[in-house]
Structures are given as structure tokens and as C-alpha cells.
CSV table of C-alpha atoms in Angstrom, one decimal:
chain,number,residue,atom,x,y,z
A,161,MET,CA,127.8,157.0,133.6
A,162,GLY,CA,128.3,160.9,133.2
A,163,ALA,CA,127.0,163.5,135.8
A,164,LYS,CA,123.4,164.3,135.3
A,165,LEU,CA,122.2,167.7,134.0
A,166,LYS,CA,121.5,170.3,136.7
A,167,LEU,CA,118.0,171.3,137.4
A,168,THR,CA,118.0,174.6,135.4
A,169,ASP,CA,114.8,176.7,134.6
A,170,THR,CA,114.1,178.7,131.6
A,171,PHE,CA,115.5,182.0,133.2
A,172,GLY,CA,119.0,180.0,133.8
A,173,ARG,CA,118.5,179.6,137.6
A,174,VAL,CA,120.1,176.4,138.8
A,175,HIS,CA,118.1,174.7,141.7
A,176,ASN,CA,120.2,172.9,144.2
A,177,TYR,CA,118.1,173.7,147.5
A,178,LEU,CA,115.0,171.4,148.5
A,179,ARG,CA,112.7,172.2,151.3
A,180,ILE,CA,111.0,169.0,152.4
A,181,SER,CA,107.9,169.2,154.6
A,182,LEU,CA,107.7,166.2,156.9
A,183,THR,CA,104.1,166.8,158.2
A,184,PRO,CA,101.3,169.4,157.7
A,185,HIS,CA,100.5,169.0,161.4
A,186,CYS,CA,101.6,171.5,163.9
A,187,ASN,CA,101.5,171.9,167.8
A,188,LEU,CA,101.0,175.7,167.5
A,189,ARG,CA,98.1,177.5,165.7
A,190,CYS,CA,99.5,180.6,164.4
A,191,PHE,CA,96.8,182.5,162.3
A,192,TYR,CA,99.0,183.5,159.6
A,193,CYS,CA,100.0,179.8,159.1
A,194,MET,CA,97.2,177.7,160.1
A,195,PRO,CA,94.3,179.9,160.4
A,196,ASP,CA,91.4,177.5,161.4
A,197,ASP,CA,91.4,175.3,164.3
A,198,ASP,CA,89.3,172.8,162.2
A,199,TYR,CA,92.1,172.4,159.8
A,200,THR,CA,92.0,168.9,158.3
A,201,ALA,CA,95.4,167.4,157.1
A,202,PRO,CA,95.3,164.6,154.6
A,203,PRO,CA,95.1,161.1,156.0
A,204,SER,CA,98.5,159.3,156.9
A,205,SER,CA,98.0,157.0,153.7
A,206,GLN,CA,98.3,160.2,151.4
A,207,LEU,CA,101.4,161.6,153.2
A,208,MET,CA,105.1,160.6,152.3
A,209,GLN,CA,106.2,157.6,154.5
A,210,THR,CA,109.8,157.6,155.7
A,211,ALA,CA,111.3,155.4,153.0
A,212,GLU,CA,109.5,157.7,150.3
A,213,ILE,CA,111.0,160.8,151.9
A,214,ILE,CA,114.4,159.1,151.7
A,215,THR,CA,114.0,157.9,148.1
A,216,LEU,CA,113.0,161.4,146.9
A,217,ALA,CA,115.5,163.1,148.7
A,218,LYS,CA,118.1,160.7,147.2
A,219,LEU,CA,116.8,161.4,143.8
A,220,PHE,CA,117.0,165.1,144.2
A,221,VAL,CA,120.7,164.8,145.5
A,222,SER,CA,121.5,162.9,142.3
A,223,LEU,CA,120.1,165.8,140.4
A,224,GLY,CA,122.3,168.3,142.1
A,225,VAL,CA,120.7,169.2,145.3
A,226,ASP,CA,123.4,170.0,148.0
A,227,LYS,CA,121.1,171.6,150.7
A,228,ILE,CA,117.8,170.2,152.2
A,229,ARG,CA,115.9,172.0,154.8
A,230,LEU,CA,113.2,170.0,156.8
A,231,THR,CA,110.0,171.9,157.4
A,232,GLY,CA,106.3,171.5,158.3
A,233,GLY,CA,103.7,172.0,159.9
A,234,GLU,CA,106.3,171.2,162.8
A,235,PRO,CA,108.7,168.7,161.5
A,236,LEU,CA,109.8,167.8,165.2
A,237,ILE,CA,106.4,166.2,166.0
A,238,ARG,CA,107.0,163.3,163.7
A,239,LYS,CA,107.3,160.1,165.7
A,240,ASP,CA,110.3,158.9,163.3
A,241,ILE,CA,111.9,162.2,163.4
A,242,THR,CA,115.2,160.6,164.8
A,243,SER,CA,115.5,157.9,162.1
A,244,LEU,CA,114.6,160.4,159.4
A,245,LEU,CA,117.5,162.8,160.5
A,246,GLU,CA,119.8,160.0,160.9
A,247,GLN,CA,119.0,158.8,157.4
A,248,LEU,CA,119.2,162.2,155.7
A,249,ALA,CA,122.3,163.2,157.5
A,250,GLY,CA,123.9,160.3,155.7
A,251,LEU,CA,123.4,162.1,152.3
A,252,ASP,CA,125.9,164.5,150.8
A,253,VAL,CA,124.0,167.7,151.6
A,254,GLN,CA,123.9,170.4,154.1
A,255,LEU,CA,121.0,169.4,156.3
A,256,ALA,CA,119.1,172.2,158.3
A,257,ILE,CA,115.7,172.3,160.1
A,258,SER,CA,112.9,175.0,160.5
A,259,THR,CA,111.0,174.5,163.7
A,260,ASN,CA,108.8,176.4,166.1
A,261,GLY,CA,111.2,175.3,168.8
A,262,VAL,CA,108.7,173.6,171.3
A,263,ARG,CA,110.1,170.1,171.0
A,264,LEU,CA,113.8,170.9,170.4
A,265,HIS,CA,114.9,169.5,173.7
A,266,HIS,CA,113.7,166.1,172.9
A,267,VAL,CA,115.7,166.0,169.5
A,268,LEU,CA,118.9,167.9,170.7
A,269,PRO,CA,120.9,164.8,171.3
A,270,THR,CA,120.0,163.7,167.7
A,271,LEU,CA,120.8,167.1,166.1
A,272,ILE,CA,124.3,166.9,167.9
A,273,THR,CA,125.2,163.3,166.8
A,274,THR,CA,124.0,163.9,163.2
A,275,GLY,CA,126.0,167.0,162.8
A,276,ILE,CA,123.0,169.3,162.1
A,277,ARG,CA,124.5,172.9,162.9
A,278,SER,CA,121.7,175.2,161.5
A,279,ILE,CA,118.4,175.6,163.0
A,280,ASN,CA,115.6,178.2,162.0
A,281,VAL,CA,113.2,178.8,165.0
A,282,SER,CA,110.1,180.8,164.4
A,283,LEU,CA,109.1,183.4,167.2
A,284,ASP,CA,107.1,186.4,166.4
A,285,THR,CA,107.2,188.0,169.8
A,286,LEU,CA,109.4,188.2,173.0
A,287,GLN,CA,106.2,188.7,175.1
A,288,SER,CA,104.8,185.4,176.5
A,289,GLU,CA,101.2,186.8,176.5
A,290,LYS,CA,101.4,187.8,173.0
A,291,PHE,CA,103.0,184.6,172.1
A,292,ALA,CA,100.0,182.8,173.5
A,293,PHE,CA,97.7,185.0,171.5
A,294,ILE,CA,99.4,184.5,168.3
A,295,THR,CA,100.0,180.8,168.7
A,296,LYS,CA,97.0,179.8,171.0
A,297,ARG,CA,99.6,177.9,173.2
A,298,ASP,CA,101.3,179.2,176.3
A,299,VAL,CA,104.9,177.8,175.7
A,300,PHE,CA,106.9,181.0,175.1
A,301,HIS,CA,109.4,180.1,178.1
A,302,GLN,CA,109.8,176.4,176.7
A,303,VAL,CA,110.7,177.8,173.2
A,304,TRP,CA,113.1,180.3,174.7
A,305,ASP,CA,114.9,177.8,176.9
A,306,ASN,CA,115.4,175.7,173.9
A,307,ILE,CA,117.0,178.6,172.0
A,308,GLN,CA,119.3,178.9,174.7
A,309,ARG,CA,120.2,175.4,174.7
A,310,LEU,CA,121.1,175.5,170.9
A,311,LEU,CA,123.2,178.6,171.4
A,312,ASP,CA,125.0,176.8,174.5
A,313,ARG,CA,126.0,174.1,172.0
A,314,GLN,CA,127.2,176.6,169.4
A,315,ILE,CA,124.4,175.7,166.9
A,316,HIS,CA,123.8,178.5,164.4
A,317,VAL,CA,120.2,179.9,165.2
A,318,LYS,CA,118.1,182.0,163.0
A,319,LEU,CA,115.1,183.6,164.5
A,320,ASN,CA,112.2,183.9,161.9
A,321,VAL,CA,110.0,186.9,162.9
A,322,VAL,CA,106.8,187.4,160.7
A,323,VAL,CA,106.4,191.2,161.1
A,324,MET,CA,102.6,192.4,161.2
A,325,LYS,CA,101.6,196.0,161.6
A,326,GLY,CA,99.8,196.4,164.7
A,327,MET,CA,100.8,193.1,166.1
A,328,ASN,CA,104.6,193.0,166.7
A,329,ASP,CA,106.1,195.8,164.6
A,330,THR,CA,106.9,197.6,167.9
A,331,GLU,CA,109.2,194.8,168.9
A,332,ILE,CA,111.5,195.0,166.1
A,333,ASN,CA,114.3,196.8,168.1
A,334,ASP,CA,113.9,194.4,171.0
A,335,PHE,CA,114.7,191.5,168.6
A,336,VAL,CA,117.6,193.7,167.2
A,337,ALA,CA,118.7,194.3,170.9
A,338,LEU,CA,119.2,190.3,171.3
A,339,THR,CA,122.0,190.5,168.7
A,340,LYS,CA,124.1,192.7,171.0
A,341,ASP,CA,125.6,189.9,173.1
A,342,MET,CA,123.9,186.9,171.5
A,343,PRO,CA,125.0,185.1,168.4
A,344,LEU,CA,121.4,185.2,167.0
A,345,HIS,CA,120.5,185.9,163.3
A,346,VAL,CA,117.1,187.6,163.6
A,347,ARG,CA,115.3,187.6,160.1
A,348,PHE,CA,112.3,189.9,160.0
A,349,ILE,CA,109.8,188.3,157.3
A,350,GLU,CA,107.3,190.5,155.6
A,351,PHE,CA,103.7,189.2,156.0
A,352,MET,CA,102.7,187.1,152.9
A,353,PRO,CA,99.4,186.0,151.5
A,354,PHE,CA,98.3,182.3,151.9
A,355,ASP,CA,94.9,180.5,151.8
A,356,GLY,CA,92.8,181.6,154.8
A,357,ASN,CA,95.2,183.9,156.5
A,358,ASN,CA,93.3,187.0,156.2
A,359,TRP,CA,96.1,188.7,154.5
A,360,ASN,CA,95.8,192.5,153.9
A,361,ARG,CA,98.4,194.9,152.5
A,362,ASP,CA,97.7,197.2,155.3
A,363,LYS,CA,99.2,194.6,157.7
A,364,VAL,CA,102.5,194.4,155.8
A,365,PHE,CA,105.4,196.1,157.6
A,366,GLY,CA,107.8,196.4,154.8
A,367,TRP,CA,111.6,196.2,154.5
A,368,GLN,CA,112.2,200.0,154.3
A,369,GLN,CA,109.7,200.5,157.3
A,370,ILE,CA,111.8,197.9,159.4
A,371,LEU,CA,115.1,199.5,158.6
A,372,GLN,CA,113.8,202.9,159.4
A,373,THR,CA,112.5,201.6,162.7
A,374,VAL,CA,116.0,200.0,163.5
A,375,GLU,CA,117.7,203.3,162.4
A,376,GLN,CA,115.9,205.1,165.2
A,377,ALA,CA,118.0,203.2,167.7
A,378,TYR,CA,120.9,201.9,166.1
A,379,ASP,CA,123.8,202.4,163.7
A,380,PHE,CA,124.1,199.5,161.4
A,381,TYR,CA,125.7,198.4,158.0
A,382,HIS,CA,125.0,196.1,155.1
A,383,LEU,CA,126.4,192.6,155.0
A,384,ASN,CA,127.6,191.2,151.5
A,385,PRO,CA,125.0,188.7,150.3
A,386,ALA,CA,125.7,185.0,150.0
A,387,ALA,CA,124.8,183.5,146.6
A,388,ASN,CA,121.1,182.8,146.2
A,389,ASP,CA,120.6,184.5,149.5
A,390,THR,CA,116.9,185.5,150.2
A,391,ALA,CA,117.6,187.8,153.1
A,392,LYS,CA,119.0,191.5,153.0
A,393,SER,CA,121.4,191.1,156.1
A,394,TYR,CA,122.9,193.9,158.6
A,395,GLN,CA,124.7,194.1,161.6
A,396,VAL,CA,124.7,196.7,164.2
A,397,PHE,CA,128.2,198.1,165.0
A,398,ASN,CA,129.8,196.2,167.9
A,399,HIS,CA,126.9,193.6,167.9
A,400,THR,CA,127.7,189.8,168.1
A,401,GLY,CA,124.6,188.7,166.1
A,402,THR,CA,123.0,190.1,162.8
A,403,PHE,CA,119.6,191.0,161.7
A,404,ALA,CA,118.0,190.6,158.1
A,405,VAL,CA,114.8,191.5,156.1
A,406,ILE,CA,113.2,188.8,153.9
A,407,SER,CA,111.5,191.3,151.6
A,408,THR,CA,109.1,189.0,149.7
A,409,MET,CA,106.3,191.6,149.4
A,410,THR,CA,108.1,194.9,148.7
A,411,ALA,CA,111.3,193.8,147.3
A,412,PRO,CA,111.2,190.2,145.8
A,413,PHE,CA,114.4,188.3,145.3
A,414,CYS,CA,113.2,185.8,142.5
A,415,SER,CA,115.9,186.5,140.0
A,416,THR,CA,118.5,184.2,142.1
A,417,CYS,CA,116.1,181.7,143.4
A,418,ASN,CA,117.4,178.2,143.8
A,419,ARG,CA,114.7,176.7,145.9
A,420,MET,CA,112.2,173.9,145.3
A,421,ARG,CA,109.6,172.6,147.7
A,422,LEU,CA,108.2,169.2,148.4
A,423,THR,CA,104.9,169.1,150.4
A,424,ALA,CA,104.1,166.5,153.1
A,425,ASP,CA,101.8,164.8,150.7
A,426,GLY,CA,104.5,164.5,148.1
A,427,LYS,CA,103.6,167.6,145.6
A,428,MET,CA,106.4,169.5,144.3
A,429,LYS,CA,106.2,173.3,144.1
A,430,ASN,CA,108.7,175.1,142.1
A,431,CYS,CA,107.7,178.3,144.0
A,432,LEU,CA,106.3,179.0,147.3
A,433,PHE,CA,103.6,180.9,145.5
A,434,SER,CA,103.0,178.5,142.5
A,435,ARG,CA,99.4,177.8,141.4
A,436,ASN,CA,100.4,174.4,140.2
A,437,GLU,CA,101.9,171.3,141.8
A,438,THR,CA,103.4,168.1,140.5
A,439,ASP,CA,102.5,165.0,142.3
A,440,LEU,CA,105.8,163.1,142.8
A,441,LEU,CA,104.3,160.7,145.4
A,442,THR,CA,101.8,159.1,143.2
A,443,ALA,CA,104.3,158.8,140.6
A,444,LEU,CA,106.8,157.2,142.8
A,445,ARG,CA,104.3,154.6,144.0
A,446,ARG,CA,103.2,153.9,140.4
A,447,GLY,CA,107.0,153.4,139.4
A,448,ASP,CA,106.6,156.3,136.9
A,449,ASP,CA,109.5,158.6,135.9
A,450,VAL,CA,109.9,161.0,138.7
A,451,GLU,CA,112.9,162.5,137.5
A,452,ALA,CA,111.2,163.7,134.2
A,453,LEU,CA,108.4,165.1,136.4
A,454,ILE,CA,110.9,167.1,138.6
A,455,ARG,CA,112.6,168.5,135.4
A,456,GLN,CA,109.2,169.4,133.7
A,457,CYS,CA,108.2,171.1,137.1
A,458,ILE,CA,111.5,173.3,136.8
A,459,HIS,CA,110.9,174.1,133.5
A,460,GLU,CA,107.4,175.5,134.0
A,461,LYS,CA,108.8,177.9,136.9
A,462,ALA,CA,107.6,181.7,136.5
A,463,ALA,CA,110.0,184.4,136.5
A,464,ALA,CA,108.8,185.7,139.9
A,465,THR,CA,106.3,184.8,142.8
A,466,GLY,CA,104.7,182.0,141.0
A,467,GLY,CA,103.4,184.3,138.3
A,468,GLN,CA,100.7,185.3,140.8
A,469,PHE,CA,101.8,188.9,141.7
A,470,THR,CA,104.4,190.8,140.0
A,471,GLN,CA,103.0,194.2,140.4
A,472,ALA,CA,103.2,196.5,143.2
A,473,LEU,CA,102.2,195.9,146.7
A,474,GLU,CA,99.2,198.3,146.5
A,475,GLN,CA,98.0,196.6,143.4
A,476,ILE,CA,97.7,193.0,144.7
A,477,ASP,CA,94.3,191.6,144.5
A,478,ILE,CA,94.0,188.8,147.2
A,479,THR,CA,90.8,187.4,145.7
A,480,THR,CA,92.8,186.2,142.6
A,481,LEU,CA,95.6,184.4,144.4
A,482,GLN,CA,95.3,180.5,144.2
A,483,ASN,CA,97.6,178.7,146.8
A,484,ARG,CA,97.3,176.5,149.9
A,485,SER,CA,97.9,177.6,153.5
A,486,MET,CA,101.5,177.8,154.8
A,487,THR,CA,101.1,174.7,157.0
A,488,ALA,CA,99.9,172.6,154.0
A,489,ILE,CA,102.8,173.9,151.7
A,490,GLY,CA,105.6,173.7,154.3
A,491,GLY,CA,107.5,176.6,155.8
């Protein structure tokens, strides 16, 4: 049997990167991701079970996916996380995880034995009191200790920092300072609109503003981008680590997008901002043709940002956007 056709959309973009949300639940309560304390997740019966995650992952791999990133909610709170990691590590893919870092020490032995070498840790502040304000949990030092544990074992660590004007924009150079002696890769992410997160364009601290801030303290140079890179990467002269900006709002990078998302309840999104979702889980349980649904979903992908905001930042009308909260989609 010949190789299957690649997952290519109508703009010629080949999709080989799948982000799988393992759960909509989280042990933190960051307002830009899970804005309401009374957030109600779907019942367990409506979420993907372990065998279903593995089945869908194998199907995507057969369609050309060679990188899978596990997200949430918080993926490491799943009771079966060890089994999932071990099974997914057996696929012919690059396996990575995005986490808030709170429970990393519990799964570190499994990360090592399964060969997972890339971890993204969300950390929006280096101040413990501000961390507690943003997350509604006082566990900053636990997260920081876990980051140190990863680095001690030579695991590639990216720090994901959602920059919000008036909240943590004054800490930008504090994060860059970490890269002097630590092999950290700090990624500043522009504040993005999702359901219920009170997004306001005035809270967006954009790519150029971030660079101007860093210029006040450091001399740095631009790094050549990797294929399909979402981040504009830089390095301060004589620093060990790097920093980058993910400029979704002020300079979208959609033209080279190779990403797909699978939510914890089995819905496929061809873009983080897509209005429509394709229900793969129900199709899988019915025995329907899931591959055909995946291909149709990719075929319907818009040119940029789910077709929801292709205009300038100052013209975005938040009232017209249709999407879920970030924790319901998957980070």
C-alpha cells in the first residue's frame, strides 16, 4: 500500500504538527485562560479516554504527523499520564509537553525514561506574590524548583510568558536576564482574545514594544527561524539562552502554519481561532471514517487566524469573535 497523501490545505500548507489537549481541567486559575472559578468542564464520558487518544494519535501519525505536543488544561494532572506518555513515546514522533510546571517533579522519572526532551512551562511572572494573583495559587517556588530540575537534567525548557500591559510588561528584562547564565528559552506571547478572558487591545504589549524594552538594557541579534516557526527568536550577545516573541496579534505567522489541535473532548480545530470544530471523537465511537473528517477540516482552514480577525489590531471587534476559552481548547 502506498504512502497516504499529506494533510495539505487549500493554501499549500502541509500539516504535520498535532497538539492534543489531555484535559480541560487545571490546577491553576489564570484569568486569561480559565477566567471563571465556576468553569464547568464536560463530564468524563464526553472526554477522550486513553485508548481513544492513542487511536487518534496513531491515525494522525499515519497521515504525516511527526510532532505531537500534549497540552491542557494541565496535562500532568491526568491520573493516567504515565501510561499515556509511555504509549505515545512509542510512536514515531517528536513528543513534547506544555505544562504549568506544578506537578513536574511527579512525572520527571517518566519524562526521562520515555526520552521527552522538550518542555514548555508557563510562567508569567518572577514575583511570587504576583504569581499568586495571576494564578490564584501560591505555588511559585514549586514551579521554579521544577524548572531547575529540568535544566539539571539537560531537558530543553521554554518559558511561555503571556505579556499583559500593566500586569507584567515591567518584568520583560528580568526574564531576559535569566538567559545570561541559564539555558532557558524565554518566549513572550502577545495577549490573545478568548471566550471570557476580558481581552482588550489596550492590554496587548506587542512585538515591537517588547523589542524596544529589551533594547533599553541589552544588545541582541536575530536568530534564523526554523521551518514553520511561530516565534521570532533573538539572543543577547554572550548569553547562554535565548528569547523570542510570538506575535499573534501584531504580526501573525499564519502563512507557514503546520498546526492542528485536538481538544480534550475530541474536537479538531484547524486553527486556534477557528469558529468551527470537527467532532472526531463521536465519529471514532460510531466507527465512521475519521480520516475523511480530518482531511475535510484541513481543507476548510482559513488563510489566517481562523478568518476571525485579519485586520489591524485597533480594528478588532471582540464582540464578534466566536471561540472557546483557552483551557477548553488546549494551550
